[in-house]
Coordinates of C-alpha atoms in Angstrom, one line a residue:
X9 CA -7.5 59.8 -84.1
X10 CA -3.8 59.7 -85.8
X11 CA -2.0 57.2 -86.4
X12 CA 1.8 56.5 -86.4
X13 CA 3.9 56.2 -89.7
X14 CA 4.8 52.6 -90.3
X15 CA 8.3 52.2 -88.7
X16 CA 7.8 54.6 -85.9
X17 CA 3.9 54.2 -84.6
X18 CA 3.6 50.4 -85.1
X19 CA 6.2 47.6 -83.2
X20 CA 6.1 44.5 -83.9
X21 CA 6.1 42.0 -80.6
X22 CA 6.9 39.1 -81.3
X23 CA 6.9 36.5 -78.1
X24 CA 7.4 33.4 -78.7
X25 CA 4.4 31.1 -76.8
X26 CA 7.2 28.6 -75.8
X27 CA 9.1 31.1 -73.5
X28 CA 6.3 31.0 -71.0
X29 CA 5.1 28.0 -69.4
X30 CA 2.0 27.1 -67.2
X31 CA 4.2 25.6 -64.4
X32 CA 6.0 28.7 -64.4
X33 CA 3.1 30.6 -63.2
X34 CA 1.9 28.0 -61.0
X35 CA 3.2 27.4 -57.5
X36 CA 4.3 23.3 -56.6
X37 CA 1.2 21.7 -54.6
X38 CA 3.7 20.7 -52.1
X39 CA 4.3 24.1 -51.2
X40 CA 0.7 25.0 -50.6
X41 CA -2.6 23.5 -49.8
X42 CA -4.8 24.1 -52.3
X43 CA -4.7 24.2 -56.0
X44 CA -4.0 27.0 -57.8
X45 CA -6.3 28.1 -60.9
X46 CA -3.1 27.7 -62.9
X47 CA -2.8 30.6 -66.2
X48 CA -2.4 29.6 -69.6
X49 CA -1.0 32.3 -71.8
X50 CA -1.5 30.7 -75.7
X51 CA 0.6 33.6 -78.3
X52 CA 0.8 33.9 -81.8
X53 CA 3.8 33.4 -82.8
X54 CA 3.3 35.5 -85.7
X55 CA 3.7 39.7 -85.3
X56 CA 0.6 41.5 -83.7
X57 CA 0.9 45.2 -84.8
X58 CA -0.8 47.8 -82.7
X59 CA -1.5 50.8 -82.8
X60 CA 0.2 54.1 -80.0
X61 CA -2.6 52.9 -77.3
X62 CA -2.1 49.7 -78.1
X63 CA 1.8 50.1 -77.3
X64 CA 1.6 51.4 -74.2
X65 CA -0.8 49.0 -73.4
X66 CA 1.4 46.3 -74.0
X67 CA 3.9 47.5 -72.7
X68 CA 1.9 47.5 -69.7
X69 CA 1.4 44.3 -70.0
X70 CA 4.4 42.7 -70.3
X71 CA 6.1 44.6 -67.3
X72 CA 3.4 43.8 -65.4
X73 CA 4.0 39.6 -66.1
X74 CA 7.5 40.0 -65.3
X75 CA 6.6 41.4 -62.2
X76 CA 4.8 39.2 -61.4
X77 CA 6.8 37.1 -62.1
X78 CA 9.5 38.3 -59.8
X79 CA 7.4 38.1 -56.8
X80 CA 6.6 34.6 -57.3
X81 CA 10.3 33.6 -57.4
X82 CA 11.2 35.6 -54.4
X83 CA 8.0 34.1 -52.8
X84 CA 9.4 30.6 -53.5
X85 CA 12.5 31.3 -52.3
X86 CA 11.7 33.2 -49.2
X87 CA 9.3 29.8 -48.3
X88 CA 12.2 27.5 -49.1
X89 CA 15.1 30.2 -46.6
X90 CA 12.2 29.5 -44.2
X91 CA 11.5 26.1 -44.8
X92 CA 15.3 25.5 -43.9
X93 CA 15.1 27.4 -41.1
X94 CA 12.6 25.8 -39.3
X95 CA 14.0 21.9 -39.5
X96 CA 17.3 23.3 -38.6
X97 CA 15.6 24.7 -36.0
X98 CA 13.7 21.7 -34.8
X99 CA 17.0 20.1 -35.3
X100 CA 19.0 22.0 -33.0
X101 CA 16.2 21.4 -30.5
X102 CA 16.1 17.5 -31.3
X103 CA 19.8 18.0 -30.2
X104 CA 19.5 19.7 -27.3
X105 CA 16.5 17.3 -26.0
X106 CA 19.5 14.8 -27.0
X107 CA 22.1 16.7 -24.4
X108 CA 20.1 16.9 -21.4
X109 CA 18.9 13.3 -21.3
X110 CA 22.1 11.8 -21.8
X111 CA 23.3 15.0 -18.6
X112 CA 19.8 13.6 -16.8
X113 CA 21.1 10.2 -16.6
X114 CA 24.4 10.4 -15.9
X115 CA 22.9 12.6 -13.2
X116 CA 20.9 9.9 -12.2
X117 CA 23.9 7.4 -11.7
X118 CA 26.0 9.0 -10.2
X119 CA 23.8 11.0 -7.3
X120 CA 23.2 9.3 -3.7
X121 CA 21.6 6.6 -3.2
X122 CA 18.9 8.2 -0.3
X123 CA 18.4 5.9 2.1
X124 CA 15.5 3.6 3.1
X125 CA 13.7 4.7 6.4
X126 CA 14.2 1.7 8.2
X127 CA 12.1 -0.9 9.0
X128 CA 9.9 -1.4 12.8
X129 CA 7.5 -4.0 14.3
X130 CA 6.3 -7.1 12.4
X131 CA 7.5 -5.0 9.3
X132 CA 11.5 -5.2 10.4
X133 CA 11.3 -9.6 10.2
X134 CA 12.7 -10.7 7.5
X135 CA 10.1 -12.5 4.8
X136 CA 9.4 -16.8 6.1
X137 CA 12.1 -18.0 2.7
X138 CA 14.7 -15.5 3.8
X139 CA 15.0 -16.7 8.1
X140 CA 17.5 -19.0 9.0
X141 CA 17.2 -21.5 11.4
X142 CA 19.3 -22.1 14.1
X143 CA 20.3 -25.4 14.7
X144 CA 18.9 -26.2 17.5
X145 CA 14.5 -25.6 15.3
X146 CA 16.2 -27.3 12.7
X147 CA 16.7 -30.8 15.2
X148 CA 13.8 -30.0 16.5
X149 CA 11.3 -30.0 14.6
X150 CA 11.7 -33.3 12.4
X151 CA 10.6 -34.7 16.0
X152 CA 7.0 -34.4 14.3
X153 CA 5.2 -34.1 10.7
X154 CA 4.5 -30.9 9.5
X155 CA 1.4 -31.7 8.5
X156 CA 0.5 -34.6 10.2
X157 CA -2.7 -32.8 12.3
X158 CA -2.1 -34.9 16.4
X159 CA -4.6 -35.4 19.2
X160 CA -4.1 -33.4 22.0
X161 CA -2.3 -34.9 24.2
X162 CA -0.1 -35.8 22.0
X163 CA 0.5 -32.6 20.7
X164 CA 1.2 -31.8 24.8
X165 CA 3.7 -34.6 24.8
X166 CA 5.2 -32.8 22.3
X167 CA 5.6 -29.4 23.2
X168 CA 7.5 -30.7 26.2
X169 CA 9.7 -32.8 24.1
X170 CA 10.7 -29.5 21.8
X171 CA 11.8 -27.1 24.5
X172 CA 15.1 -27.3 24.7
X173 CA 16.1 -23.8 25.5
X174 CA 17.9 -22.2 28.3
X175 CA 14.7 -20.0 30.2
X176 CA 11.7 -21.5 31.0
X177 CA 9.1 -20.9 27.6
X178 CA 5.6 -20.0 27.5
X179 CA 2.6 -22.6 26.4
X180 CA 0.5 -21.0 22.9
X181 CA -1.8 -21.0 21.4
X182 CA -2.5 -20.5 18.1
X183 CA -7.0 -20.3 16.0
X184 CA -7.8 -19.5 13.0
X185 CA -11.7 -18.7 12.8
X186 CA -13.0 -18.0 10.3
X187 CA -14.3 -14.5 11.0
X188 CA -13.9 -11.1 9.6
X189 CA -13.0 -8.9 12.0
X190 CA -13.8 -6.0 10.1
X191 CA -17.2 -6.1 10.5
X192 CA -19.0 -4.8 13.7
X193 CA -20.6 -8.1 13.8
X194 CA -17.6 -10.7 12.9
X195 CA -15.1 -8.7 15.8
X196 CA -14.2 -11.1 19.6
X197 CA -12.6 -9.6 21.8
X198 CA -13.0 -11.1 25.6
X199 CA -10.7 -12.6 28.9
X200 CA -10.7 -16.2 29.7
X201 CA -9.4 -18.0 33.4
X202 CA -7.2 -20.1 33.4
X203 CA -7.9 -22.9 36.2
X204 CA -4.3 -23.7 36.5
X205 CA -2.7 -20.3 36.2
X206 CA -0.5 -18.3 33.6
X207 CA 3.0 -19.3 35.7
X208 CA 3.6 -15.5 35.8
X209 CA 3.4 -12.8 38.0
X210 CA 1.1 -10.3 36.6
X211 CA 1.9 -6.5 37.8
X212 CA -1.5 -4.6 38.3
X213 CA -2.2 -0.5 38.1
X214 CA -5.7 1.1 39.6
X215 CA -7.2 4.7 37.9
X216 CA -9.4 5.5 40.7
X217 CA -10.9 7.7 43.2
X218 CA -12.7 8.7 47.0
X219 CA -13.0 5.6 49.2
X220 CA -12.2 2.7 46.3
X221 CA -8.7 3.9 46.4
X222 CA -8.2 1.9 49.8
X223 CA -10.2 -0.6 48.4
X224 CA -7.7 -1.3 46.1
X225 CA -4.5 -1.0 48.0
X226 CA -5.9 -3.1 50.3
X227 CA -7.5 -5.9 47.6
X228 CA -3.3 -6.3 47.0
X229 CA -3.4 -3.9 44.0
X230 CA 0.6 -2.7 42.8
X231 CA 0.1 0.4 42.1
X232 CA -3.1 3.1 42.9
X233 CA -3.5 6.5 41.6
X234 CA -5.6 8.8 39.8
X235 CA -5.1 12.1 38.2
X236 CA -1.4 11.6 39.2
X237 CA -0.7 9.0 37.8
X238 CA -2.8 9.3 34.9
X239 CA 0.0 12.2 33.8
X240 CA 3.3 9.8 34.9
X241 CA 2.0 7.4 31.8
X242 CA 1.4 10.6 29.9
X243 CA 5.5 11.3 30.6
X244 CA 5.5 7.7 29.7
X245 CA 5.3 5.3 32.7
X246 CA 4.5 1.7 31.5
X247 CA 5.7 -0.6 34.4
X248 CA 2.5 -3.0 34.8
X249 CA 1.3 -5.0 32.9
X250 CA -2.8 -5.1 33.7
X251 CA -4.7 -1.3 33.9
X252 CA -7.4 -1.2 36.0
X253 CA -10.1 1.7 36.2
X254 CA -13.1 2.5 37.6
X255 CA -16.4 3.9 35.9
X256 CA -16.3 7.2 36.7
X257 CA -12.7 8.2 36.2
X258 CA -13.0 7.0 32.2
X259 CA -13.5 10.6 31.8
X260 CA -9.9 11.7 32.2
X261 CA -8.9 8.0 31.1
X262 CA -9.9 8.9 28.1
X263 CA -7.1 10.9 27.0
X264 CA -4.9 8.4 27.2
X265 CA -6.3 6.2 24.3
X266 CA -3.2 7.2 21.5
X267 CA -1.0 6.0 25.0
X268 CA -2.3 2.9 26.0
X269 CA -4.5 2.0 22.8
X270 CA -1.3 0.3 21.1
X271 CA -0.2 -1.4 23.6
X272 CA -3.3 -3.2 24.5
X273 CA -3.6 -1.5 28.0
X274 CA -6.4 0.9 27.2
X275 CA -9.1 -0.4 30.5
X276 CA -12.4 -1.7 28.4
X277 CA -15.6 -2.9 29.9
X278 CA -15.3 -6.3 27.1
X279 CA -11.7 -7.0 29.3
X280 CA -12.9 -6.7 32.2
X281 CA -10.5 -3.8 33.4
X282 CA -13.7 -1.1 34.2
X283 CA -15.7 -2.1 37.0
X284 CA -16.8 -0.8 39.8
X285 CA -16.5 -4.2 41.8
X286 CA -12.1 -3.6 41.8
X287 CA -10.8 -6.6 44.2
X288 CA -12.2 -9.4 42.4
X289 CA -11.1 -8.2 38.8
X290 CA -7.6 -7.5 40.5
X291 CA -7.8 -11.6 42.1
X292 CA -9.3 -12.7 38.9
X293 CA -6.0 -10.9 36.6
X294 CA -3.7 -12.5 39.9
X295 CA -4.6 -15.8 39.6
X296 CA -4.2 -16.2 36.0
X297 CA -7.2 -14.4 34.1
X298 CA -6.2 -13.7 30.1
X299 CA -7.3 -11.2 27.6
X300 CA -7.2 -12.2 24.1
X301 CA -8.8 -11.2 20.5
X302 CA -8.6 -11.9 17.2
X303 CA -6.5 -9.8 15.4
X304 CA -7.6 -8.4 11.7
X305 CA -6.7 -11.9 10.0
X306 CA -9.5 -13.5 12.4
X307 CA -6.5 -15.6 14.0
X308 CA -6.4 -16.0 17.9
X309 CA -2.8 -15.7 19.7
X310 CA -3.2 -17.1 24.0
X311 CA -0.9 -18.1 26.3
X312 CA -2.4 -21.2 28.1
X313 CA 0.9 -21.6 30.8
X314 CA 4.4 -22.8 31.0
X315 CA 6.0 -24.9 29.1
X316 CA 7.3 -26.8 33.1
X317 CA 3.7 -27.3 34.1
X318 CA 2.2 -30.9 33.9
X319 CA 0.7 -32.0 30.6
X320 CA -2.4 -32.3 32.9
X321 CA -2.3 -28.7 33.9
X322 CA -1.2 -27.3 29.9
X323 CA -4.0 -29.8 28.8
X324 CA -6.7 -28.1 31.5
X325 CA -5.5 -24.1 30.6
X326 CA -6.3 -25.1 26.8
X327 CA -9.6 -26.3 27.8
X328 CA -10.6 -23.7 28.7
X329 CA -9.8 -21.1 26.9
X330 CA -10.7 -23.0 23.2
X331 CA -13.9 -23.6 25.1
X332 CA -14.4 -19.6 25.7
X333 CA -13.2 -19.2 22.2
X334 CA -16.2 -21.3 21.6
X335 CA -19.1 -19.5 23.5
X336 CA -17.9 -16.0 22.3
X337 CA -18.7 -16.7 18.9
X338 CA -19.3 -13.4 17.2
X339 CA -23.3 -13.2 15.9
X340 CA -22.1 -12.8 12.2
X341 CA -19.5 -15.3 11.5
X342 CA -21.5 -17.8 8.9
X343 CA -20.2 -21.1 7.8
X344 CA -17.4 -23.1 9.9
X345 CA -16.3 -20.9 12.7
X346 CA -13.0 -23.1 12.9
X347 CA -10.6 -22.9 11.1
X348 CA -6.8 -24.6 12.2
X349 CA -5.3 -24.5 15.9
X350 CA -1.5 -25.1 16.2
X351 CA 0.1 -25.0 19.7
X352 CA 4.0 -24.5 20.8
X353 CA 6.7 -23.1 23.0
X354 CA 7.5 -19.7 22.0
X355 CA 11.1 -20.8 20.3
X356 CA 9.6 -24.2 19.3
X357 CA 7.9 -24.8 16.3
X358 CA 4.0 -25.0 15.5
X359 CA 2.1 -28.6 15.9
X360 CA -1.3 -28.6 14.7
X361 CA -4.4 -29.9 15.9
X362 CA -7.1 -32.5 15.7
X363 CA -10.3 -29.7 15.8
X364 CA -12.7 -32.1 15.7
X365 CA -10.7 -34.3 18.4
X366 CA -9.8 -30.9 20.2
X367 CA -13.9 -30.0 20.7
X368 CA -15.2 -33.6 21.5
X369 CA -11.9 -33.9 24.2
X370 CA -12.3 -34.6 27.6
X371 CA -9.8 -34.9 30.1
X372 CA -10.1 -37.9 32.6
X373 CA -11.9 -36.8 35.8
X374 CA -9.0 -37.1 38.1
X375 CA -8.1 -34.2 36.5

């Protein structure tokens, strides 16, 4: 193999070891999650003499080294540029979100308030702490002590003293019972005939057909009808206080459940408004038969006359109501049946009764 001359055939390459550093060939750890291998080049400071073939190899090696360094430097610069662009886009998105939140808050603040639906029934009544009592009520409530339990005679006397309105008030009794009506065996619904009447006229309507049609008219019913009366009720006719139906009409009366049920007028055998003896039912309701039932909190509300009744008549009616509730005690009731009892007038304060004294009360023989 021919050799090149000393001057032309050989090249002296002097490459200082300090010109190539490992950190130049090693990417920063912050940009990669793996640990790259570090390439370390140790070149002698002494001149190296290559042959012609070695010269070409050295030149190629040197060019490759420079190309790799340029590529890596370009990769780093591109990566930095991409990272900077990503950070800039995140900052813009954050600014846009802040602007949207601010605009949303301003829109909510400036948007008109949506009017609430008006409440109806008991929900429309103000809370007890927000109620304002009249001057008349504040004066008469001082006639009784709030937490004191009164005997029946004294309570009836106070009831009559507290009635000071321009119209005749109704005497009401309210009994809290130890029952939970959501269970079938603890529901209470019945009727009681007040011996001294209710003090008000009752308008009775009858749904029947055939021969019983004339019987109801002769017994004193205010309204008597069949399918024609059912159609009138569907159209909104409600000018009656009690609705009595014969058993053979209940198939047709069932369609009135959604109309009469919420008003407490739906005929029911427990209430005595579904019966084959229509004349007797009319007479009882005309004289003072009252239907009662426990509400969802276990409280029974019963009117037992007018305040203008004598004290003896009010006592008799009240005792009849209390005994009826006692005799119709639900089978599922456990423990102490009676919790508390109150009486009051329609527009007056309540008077608490002594339960034990009421249950053991015996009216005078002349009453």
